[in-house]
Amino acid sequence: MRAVIQRVSQSSCTVDNEVTGSIGLGFLVLLGVEDSDSDEDLQWLSQKIVNLRVFGDENGLMNKALADIGGDILLISQFTLLAQTKKGNRPSFIRAARPEKAIPLYEKMIVAFEQLTGKEIATGIFGADMKISLVNDGPVTIVMDTKDKENH
């Protein structure tokens, strides 16, 4: 699994002119599911994201996690995070999981985040043409990949 985590002051997802999910302060999480991903990857990644200490404390240092600031999560499925651009100019998405594998893992990620935060998770719609709006706070953007755990 690959995730792009953006600290936001607000973010929303719109599909067909309808808002499907909206948050204030928290994380916009773009999630790409790879064919080889497992529940173990999901548990590791969800824990890392929820416990990321990237919110400012009284001294302006990044010492606070999502729970410390009462933040929310907007989770968006995004297979294009797994693009391979080695050959030519047209990306290949061969490593991205097919919907029959990706949808259950995406749905399990929603549940994992809800259990870890005790809050409802805002979402997009898997496979839809989504319009994502965000105000990146900082900016703070972190990329995590379960295939590269030693660097995270």
JSON list of C-alpha atoms in Angstrom, two decimals:
[
{"chain": "A", "resi": 1, "resn": "MET", "atom": "CA", "xyz": [0.00, 0.00, 0.00]},
{"chain": "A", "resi": 2, "resn": "ARG", "atom": "CA", "xyz": [1.14, 3.45, -0.78]},
{"chain": "A", "resi": 3, "resn": "ALA", "atom": "CA", "xyz": [-0.33, 6.50, 0.94]},
{"chain": "A", "resi": 4, "resn": "VAL", "atom": "CA", "xyz": [0.09, 10.20, 0.50]},
{"chain": "A", "resi": 5, "resn": "ILE", "atom": "CA", "xyz": [-0.86, 11.93, 3.74]},
{"chain": "A", "resi": 6, "resn": "GLN", "atom": "CA", "xyz": [-1.53, 15.65, 3.63]},
{"chain": "A", "resi": 7, "resn": "ARG", "atom": "CA", "xyz": [-2.07, 17.70, 6.76]},
{"chain": "A", "resi": 8, "resn": "VAL", "atom": "CA", "xyz": [-5.06, 19.87, 5.92]},
{"chain": "A", "resi": 9, "resn": "SER", "atom": "CA", "xyz": [-7.08, 22.64, 7.51]},
{"chain": "A", "resi": 10, "resn": "GLN", "atom": "CA", "xyz": [-9.99, 21.50, 5.32]},
{"chain": "A", "resi": 11, "resn": "SER", "atom": "CA", "xyz": [-10.65, 18.98, 2.57]},
{"chain": "A", "resi": 12, "resn": "SER", "atom": "CA", "xyz": [-13.59, 17.57, 0.67]},
{"chain": "A", "resi": 13, "resn": "CYS", "atom": "CA", "xyz": [-14.49, 15.12, -2.07]},
{"chain": "A", "resi": 14, "resn": "THR", "atom": "CA", "xyz": [-17.19, 15.79, -4.64]},
{"chain": "A", "resi": 15, "resn": "VAL", "atom": "CA", "xyz": [-18.67, 13.26, -7.08]},
{"chain": "A", "resi": 16, "resn": "ASP", "atom": "CA", "xyz": [-21.25, 14.37, -9.66]},
{"chain": "A", "resi": 17, "resn": "ASN", "atom": "CA", "xyz": [-21.62, 17.75, -7.89]},
{"chain": "A", "resi": 18, "resn": "GLU", "atom": "CA", "xyz": [-22.39, 16.04, -4.54]},
{"chain": "A", "resi": 19, "resn": "VAL", "atom": "CA", "xyz": [-20.05, 16.20, -1.57]},
{"chain": "A", "resi": 20, "resn": "THR", "atom": "CA", "xyz": [-19.31, 12.62, -0.45]},
{"chain": "A", "resi": 21, "resn": "GLY", "atom": "CA", "xyz": [-16.95, 13.52, 2.37]},
{"chain": "A", "resi": 22, "resn": "SER", "atom": "CA", "xyz": [-15.68, 16.64, 4.06]},
{"chain": "A", "resi": 23, "resn": "ILE", "atom": "CA", "xyz": [-13.37, 17.40, 7.00]},
{"chain": "A", "resi": 24, "resn": "GLY", "atom": "CA", "xyz": [-11.81, 20.34, 8.78]},
{"chain": "A", "resi": 25, "resn": "LEU", "atom": "CA", "xyz": [-8.43, 19.97, 10.47]},
{"chain": "A", "resi": 26, "resn": "GLY", "atom": "CA", "xyz": [-6.86, 16.55, 9.92]},
{"chain": "A", "resi": 27, "resn": "PHE", "atom": "CA", "xyz": [-5.47, 14.32, 7.19]},
{"chain": "A", "resi": 28, "resn": "LEU", "atom": "CA", "xyz": [-6.38, 13.85, 3.56]},
{"chain": "A", "resi": 29, "resn": "VAL", "atom": "CA", "xyz": [-5.15, 10.32, 2.87]},
{"chain": "A", "resi": 30, "resn": "LEU", "atom": "CA", "xyz": [-4.77, 9.19, -0.74]},
{"chain": "A", "resi": 31, "resn": "LEU", "atom": "CA", "xyz": [-4.47, 5.39, -0.74]},
{"chain": "A", "resi": 32, "resn": "GLY", "atom": "CA", "xyz": [-3.17, 3.11, -3.48]},
{"chain": "A", "resi": 33, "resn": "VAL", "atom": "CA", "xyz": [-3.64, -0.64, -3.03]},
{"chain": "A", "resi": 34, "resn": "GLU", "atom": "CA", "xyz": [-1.12, -2.96, -4.65]},
{"chain": "A", "resi": 35, "resn": "ASP", "atom": "CA", "xyz": [-1.86, -6.52, -5.75]},
{"chain": "A", "resi": 36, "resn": "SER", "atom": "CA", "xyz": [0.52, -7.96, -3.15]},
{"chain": "A", "resi": 37, "resn": "ASP", "atom": "CA", "xyz": [-0.94, -5.99, -0.20]},
{"chain": "A", "resi": 38, "resn": "SER", "atom": "CA", "xyz": [-2.31, -7.78, 2.85]},
{"chain": "A", "resi": 39, "resn": "ASP", "atom": "CA", "xyz": [-4.17, -7.14, 6.11]},
{"chain": "A", "resi": 40, "resn": "GLU", "atom": "CA", "xyz": [-0.75, -6.88, 7.78]},
{"chain": "A", "resi": 41, "resn": "ASP", "atom": "CA", "xyz": [0.15, -3.97, 5.47]},
{"chain": "A", "resi": 42, "resn": "LEU", "atom": "CA", "xyz": [-3.18, -2.33, 6.27]},
{"chain": "A", "resi": 43, "resn": "GLN", "atom": "CA", "xyz": [-2.68, -2.61, 10.04]},
{"chain": "A", "resi": 44, "resn": "TRP", "atom": "CA", "xyz": [0.87, -1.26, 9.90]},
{"chain": "A", "resi": 45, "resn": "LEU", "atom": "CA", "xyz": [-0.09, 1.68, 7.68]},
{"chain": "A", "resi": 46, "resn": "SER", "atom": "CA", "xyz": [-3.24, 2.66, 9.57]},
{"chain": "A", "resi": 47, "resn": "GLN", "atom": "CA", "xyz": [-1.32, 2.72, 12.88]},
{"chain": "A", "resi": 48, "resn": "LYS", "atom": "CA", "xyz": [1.50, 4.82, 11.39]},
{"chain": "A", "resi": 49, "resn": "ILE", "atom": "CA", "xyz": [-0.89, 7.36, 9.89]},
{"chain": "A", "resi": 50, "resn": "VAL", "atom": "CA", "xyz": [-3.07, 7.79, 12.97]},
{"chain": "A", "resi": 51, "resn": "ASN", "atom": "CA", "xyz": [-0.02, 8.21, 15.22]},
{"chain": "A", "resi": 52, "resn": "LEU", "atom": "CA", "xyz": [1.91, 10.62, 12.97]},
{"chain": "A", "resi": 53, "resn": "ARG", "atom": "CA", "xyz": [3.02, 13.56, 15.09]},
{"chain": "A", "resi": 54, "resn": "VAL", "atom": "CA", "xyz": [2.88, 16.37, 12.55]},
{"chain": "A", "resi": 55, "resn": "PHE", "atom": "CA", "xyz": [0.53, 18.84, 14.21]},
{"chain": "A", "resi": 56, "resn": "GLY", "atom": "CA", "xyz": [1.93, 21.86, 16.04]},
{"chain": "A", "resi": 57, "resn": "ASP", "atom": "CA", "xyz": [2.18, 22.06, 19.82]},
{"chain": "A", "resi": 58, "resn": "GLU", "atom": "CA", "xyz": [2.25, 25.19, 22.00]},
{"chain": "A", "resi": 59, "resn": "ASN", "atom": "CA", "xyz": [5.80, 25.91, 20.78]},
{"chain": "A", "resi": 60, "resn": "GLY", "atom": "CA", "xyz": [5.00, 25.41, 17.11]},
{"chain": "A", "resi": 61, "resn": "LEU", "atom": "CA", "xyz": [6.84, 22.07, 16.99]},
{"chain": "A", "resi": 62, "resn": "MET", "atom": "CA", "xyz": [5.33, 19.07, 15.22]},
{"chain": "A", "resi": 63, "resn": "ASN", "atom": "CA", "xyz": [4.63, 17.01, 18.36]},
{"chain": "A", "resi": 64, "resn": "LYS", "atom": "CA", "xyz": [0.91, 16.28, 18.23]},
{"chain": "A", "resi": 65, "resn": "ALA", "atom": "CA", "xyz": [-0.95, 13.40, 16.60]},
{"chain": "A", "resi": 66, "resn": "LEU", "atom": "CA", "xyz": [-4.45, 13.36, 15.13]},
{"chain": "A", "resi": 67, "resn": "ALA", "atom": "CA", "xyz": [-6.10, 12.44, 18.45]},
{"chain": "A", "resi": 68, "resn": "ASP", "atom": "CA", "xyz": [-4.31, 15.26, 20.26]},
{"chain": "A", "resi": 69, "resn": "ILE", "atom": "CA", "xyz": [-5.92, 17.89, 18.05]},
{"chain": "A", "resi": 70, "resn": "GLY", "atom": "CA", "xyz": [-9.30, 16.15, 17.53]},
{"chain": "A", "resi": 71, "resn": "GLY", "atom": "CA", "xyz": [-8.57, 15.83, 13.81]},
{"chain": "A", "resi": 72, "resn": "ASP", "atom": "CA", "xyz": [-10.43, 13.90, 11.15]},
{"chain": "A", "resi": 73, "resn": "ILE", "atom": "CA", "xyz": [-9.51, 11.79, 8.12]},
{"chain": "A", "resi": 74, "resn": "LEU", "atom": "CA", "xyz": [-10.75, 11.99, 4.53]},
{"chain": "A", "resi": 75, "resn": "LEU", "atom": "CA", "xyz": [-9.76, 8.72, 2.82]},
{"chain": "A", "resi": 76, "resn": "ILE", "atom": "CA", "xyz": [-9.62, 8.60, -0.99]},
{"chain": "A", "resi": 77, "resn": "SER", "atom": "CA", "xyz": [-8.78, 5.54, -3.11]},
{"chain": "A", "resi": 78, "resn": "GLN", "atom": "CA", "xyz": [-6.21, 6.41, -5.77]},
{"chain": "A", "resi": 79, "resn": "PHE", "atom": "CA", "xyz": [-4.72, 3.61, -7.88]},
{"chain": "A", "resi": 80, "resn": "THR", "atom": "CA", "xyz": [-2.58, 6.12, -9.79]},
{"chain": "A", "resi": 81, "resn": "LEU", "atom": "CA", "xyz": [-0.23, 6.30, -6.77]},
{"chain": "A", "resi": 82, "resn": "LEU", "atom": "CA", "xyz": [1.15, 2.98, -8.01]},
{"chain": "A", "resi": 83, "resn": "ALA", "atom": "CA", "xyz": [2.03, 4.29, -11.47]},
{"chain": "A", "resi": 84, "resn": "GLN", "atom": "CA", "xyz": [5.23, 3.03, -13.02]},
{"chain": "A", "resi": 85, "resn": "THR", "atom": "CA", "xyz": [6.85, 5.53, -15.35]},
{"chain": "A", "resi": 86, "resn": "LYS", "atom": "CA", "xyz": [10.05, 3.70, -16.23]},
{"chain": "A", "resi": 87, "resn": "LYS", "atom": "CA", "xyz": [9.22, 3.14, -19.90]},
{"chain": "A", "resi": 88, "resn": "GLY", "atom": "CA", "xyz": [7.99, 5.90, -22.17]},
{"chain": "A", "resi": 89, "resn": "ASN", "atom": "CA", "xyz": [5.60, 8.65, -21.16]},
{"chain": "A", "resi": 90, "resn": "ARG", "atom": "CA", "xyz": [2.42, 6.68, -20.53]},
{"chain": "A", "resi": 91, "resn": "PRO", "atom": "CA", "xyz": [2.24, 5.37, -16.95]},
{"chain": "A", "resi": 92, "resn": "SER", "atom": "CA", "xyz": [1.60, 1.70, -16.29]},
{"chain": "A", "resi": 93, "resn": "PHE", "atom": "CA", "xyz": [-0.71, 0.72, -13.46]},
{"chain": "A", "resi": 94, "resn": "ILE", "atom": "CA", "xyz": [0.01, -3.01, -13.58]},
{"chain": "A", "resi": 95, "resn": "ARG", "atom": "CA", "xyz": [0.96, -3.12, -9.87]},
{"chain": "A", "resi": 96, "resn": "ALA", "atom": "CA", "xyz": [-2.37, -1.63, -8.77]},
{"chain": "A", "resi": 97, "resn": "ALA", "atom": "CA", "xyz": [-4.80, -4.18, -7.35]},
{"chain": "A", "resi": 98, "resn": "ARG", "atom": "CA", "xyz": [-7.92, -5.01, -9.33]},
{"chain": "A", "resi": 99, "resn": "PRO", "atom": "CA", "xyz": [-11.17, -3.78, -7.74]},
{"chain": "A", "resi": 100, "resn": "GLU", "atom": "CA", "xyz": [-12.06, -7.24, -6.38]},
{"chain": "A", "resi": 101, "resn": "LYS", "atom": "CA", "xyz": [-8.95, -7.05, -4.17]},
{"chain": "A", "resi": 102, "resn": "ALA", "atom": "CA", "xyz": [-8.65, -3.28, -3.69]},
{"chain": "A", "resi": 103, "resn": "ILE", "atom": "CA", "xyz": [-12.23, -2.55, -2.61]},
{"chain": "A", "resi": 104, "resn": "PRO", "atom": "CA", "xyz": [-12.21, -4.93, 0.40]},
{"chain": "A", "resi": 105, "resn": "LEU", "atom": "CA", "xyz": [-8.84, -3.56, 1.57]},
{"chain": "A", "resi": 106, "resn": "TYR", "atom": "CA", "xyz": [-10.03, 0.02, 1.12]},
{"chain": "A", "resi": 107, "resn": "GLU", "atom": "CA", "xyz": [-13.16, -0.77, 3.15]},
{"chain": "A", "resi": 108, "resn": "LYS", "atom": "CA", "xyz": [-11.04, -2.45, 5.84]},
{"chain": "A", "resi": 109, "resn": "MET", "atom": "CA", "xyz": [-8.89, 0.68, 6.00]},
{"chain": "A", "resi": 110, "resn": "ILE", "atom": "CA", "xyz": [-12.01, 2.74, 6.70]},
{"chain": "A", "resi": 111, "resn": "VAL", "atom": "CA", "xyz": [-12.89, 0.39, 9.57]},
{"chain": "A", "resi": 112, "resn": "ALA", "atom": "CA", "xyz": [-9.31, 0.39, 10.90]},
{"chain": "A", "resi": 113, "resn": "PHE", "atom": "CA", "xyz": [-9.23, 4.21, 10.93]},
{"chain": "A", "resi": 114, "resn": "GLU", "atom": "CA", "xyz": [-12.63, 4.33, 12.65]},
{"chain": "A", "resi": 115, "resn": "GLN", "atom": "CA", "xyz": [-11.48, 1.90, 15.33]},
{"chain": "A", "resi": 116, "resn": "LEU", "atom": "CA", "xyz": [-8.19, 3.75, 15.90]},
{"chain": "A", "resi": 117, "resn": "THR", "atom": "CA", "xyz": [-9.71, 7.25, 15.99]},
{"chain": "A", "resi": 118, "resn": "GLY", "atom": "CA", "xyz": [-13.17, 6.53, 17.41]},
{"chain": "A", "resi": 119, "resn": "LYS", "atom": "CA", "xyz": [-14.53, 8.79, 14.67]},
{"chain": "A", "resi": 120, "resn": "GLU", "atom": "CA", "xyz": [-16.44, 8.37, 11.43]},
{"chain": "A", "resi": 121, "resn": "ILE", "atom": "CA", "xyz": [-14.12, 8.51, 8.42]},
{"chain": "A", "resi": 122, "resn": "ALA", "atom": "CA", "xyz": [-15.03, 10.74, 5.49]},
{"chain": "A", "resi": 123, "resn": "THR", "atom": "CA", "xyz": [-14.54, 9.07, 2.10]},
{"chain": "A", "resi": 124, "resn": "GLY", "atom": "CA", "xyz": [-14.80, 9.39, -1.61]},
{"chain": "A", "resi": 125, "resn": "ILE", "atom": "CA", "xyz": [-16.41, 6.76, -3.84]},
{"chain": "A", "resi": 126, "resn": "PHE", "atom": "CA", "xyz": [-14.15, 3.95, -5.01]},
{"chain": "A", "resi": 127, "resn": "GLY", "atom": "CA", "xyz": [-13.56, 4.13, -8.76]},
{"chain": "A", "resi": 128, "resn": "ALA", "atom": "CA", "xyz": [-15.55, 7.33, -9.26]},
{"chain": "A", "resi": 129, "resn": "ASP", "atom": "CA", "xyz": [-14.35, 10.49, -10.98]},
{"chain": "A", "resi": 130, "resn": "MET", "atom": "CA", "xyz": [-13.69, 12.48, -7.81]},
{"chain": "A", "resi": 131, "resn": "LYS", "atom": "CA", "xyz": [-12.90, 16.15, -7.38]},
{"chain": "A", "resi": 132, "resn": "ILE", "atom": "CA", "xyz": [-10.74, 16.66, -4.30]},
{"chain": "A", "resi": 133, "resn": "SER", "atom": "CA", "xyz": [-10.47, 20.05, -2.67]},
{"chain": "A", "resi": 134, "resn": "LEU", "atom": "CA", "xyz": [-7.93, 20.75, 0.06]},
{"chain": "A", "resi": 135, "resn": "VAL", "atom": "CA", "xyz": [-6.06, 23.40, 1.91]},
{"chain": "A", "resi": 136, "resn": "ASN", "atom": "CA", "xyz": [-2.69, 21.82, 2.69]},
{"chain": "A", "resi": 137, "resn": "ASP", "atom": "CA", "xyz": [-1.65, 23.09, 6.10]},
{"chain": "A", "resi": 138, "resn": "GLY", "atom": "CA", "xyz": [2.06, 23.83, 6.29]},
{"chain": "A", "resi": 139, "resn": "PRO", "atom": "CA", "xyz": [2.40, 22.44, 3.68]},
{"chain": "A", "resi": 140, "resn": "VAL", "atom": "CA", "xyz": [2.93, 19.03, 5.25]},
{"chain": "A", "resi": 141, "resn": "THR", "atom": "CA", "xyz": [2.83, 16.06, 2.89]},
{"chain": "A", "resi": 142, "resn": "ILE", "atom": "CA", "xyz": [4.22, 12.61, 3.75]},
{"chain": "A", "resi": 143, "resn": "VAL", "atom": "CA", "xyz": [4.46, 9.54, 1.52]},
{"chain": "A", "resi": 144, "resn": "MET", "atom": "CA", "xyz": [4.41, 6.06, 3.07]},
{"chain": "A", "resi": 145, "resn": "ASP", "atom": "CA", "xyz": [4.80, 2.72, 1.37]},
{"chain": "A", "resi": 146, "resn": "THR", "atom": "CA", "xyz": [4.35, -0.62, 3.11]},
{"chain": "A", "resi": 147, "resn": "LYS", "atom": "CA", "xyz": [6.99, -2.09, 0.78]},
{"chain": "A", "resi": 148, "resn": "ASP", "atom": "CA", "xyz": [9.54, 0.34, 2.27]},
{"chain": "A", "resi": 149, "resn": "LYS", "atom": "CA", "xyz": [8.84, 0.11, 6.03]},
{"chain": "A", "resi": 150, "resn": "GLU", "atom": "CA", "xyz": [12.45, 0.64, 7.10]},
{"chain": "A", "resi": 151, "resn": "ASN", "atom": "CA", "xyz": [12.25, 4.24, 5.87]},
{"chain": "A", "resi": 152, "resn": "HIS", "atom": "CA", "xyz": [9.05, 5.00, 7.74]}
]
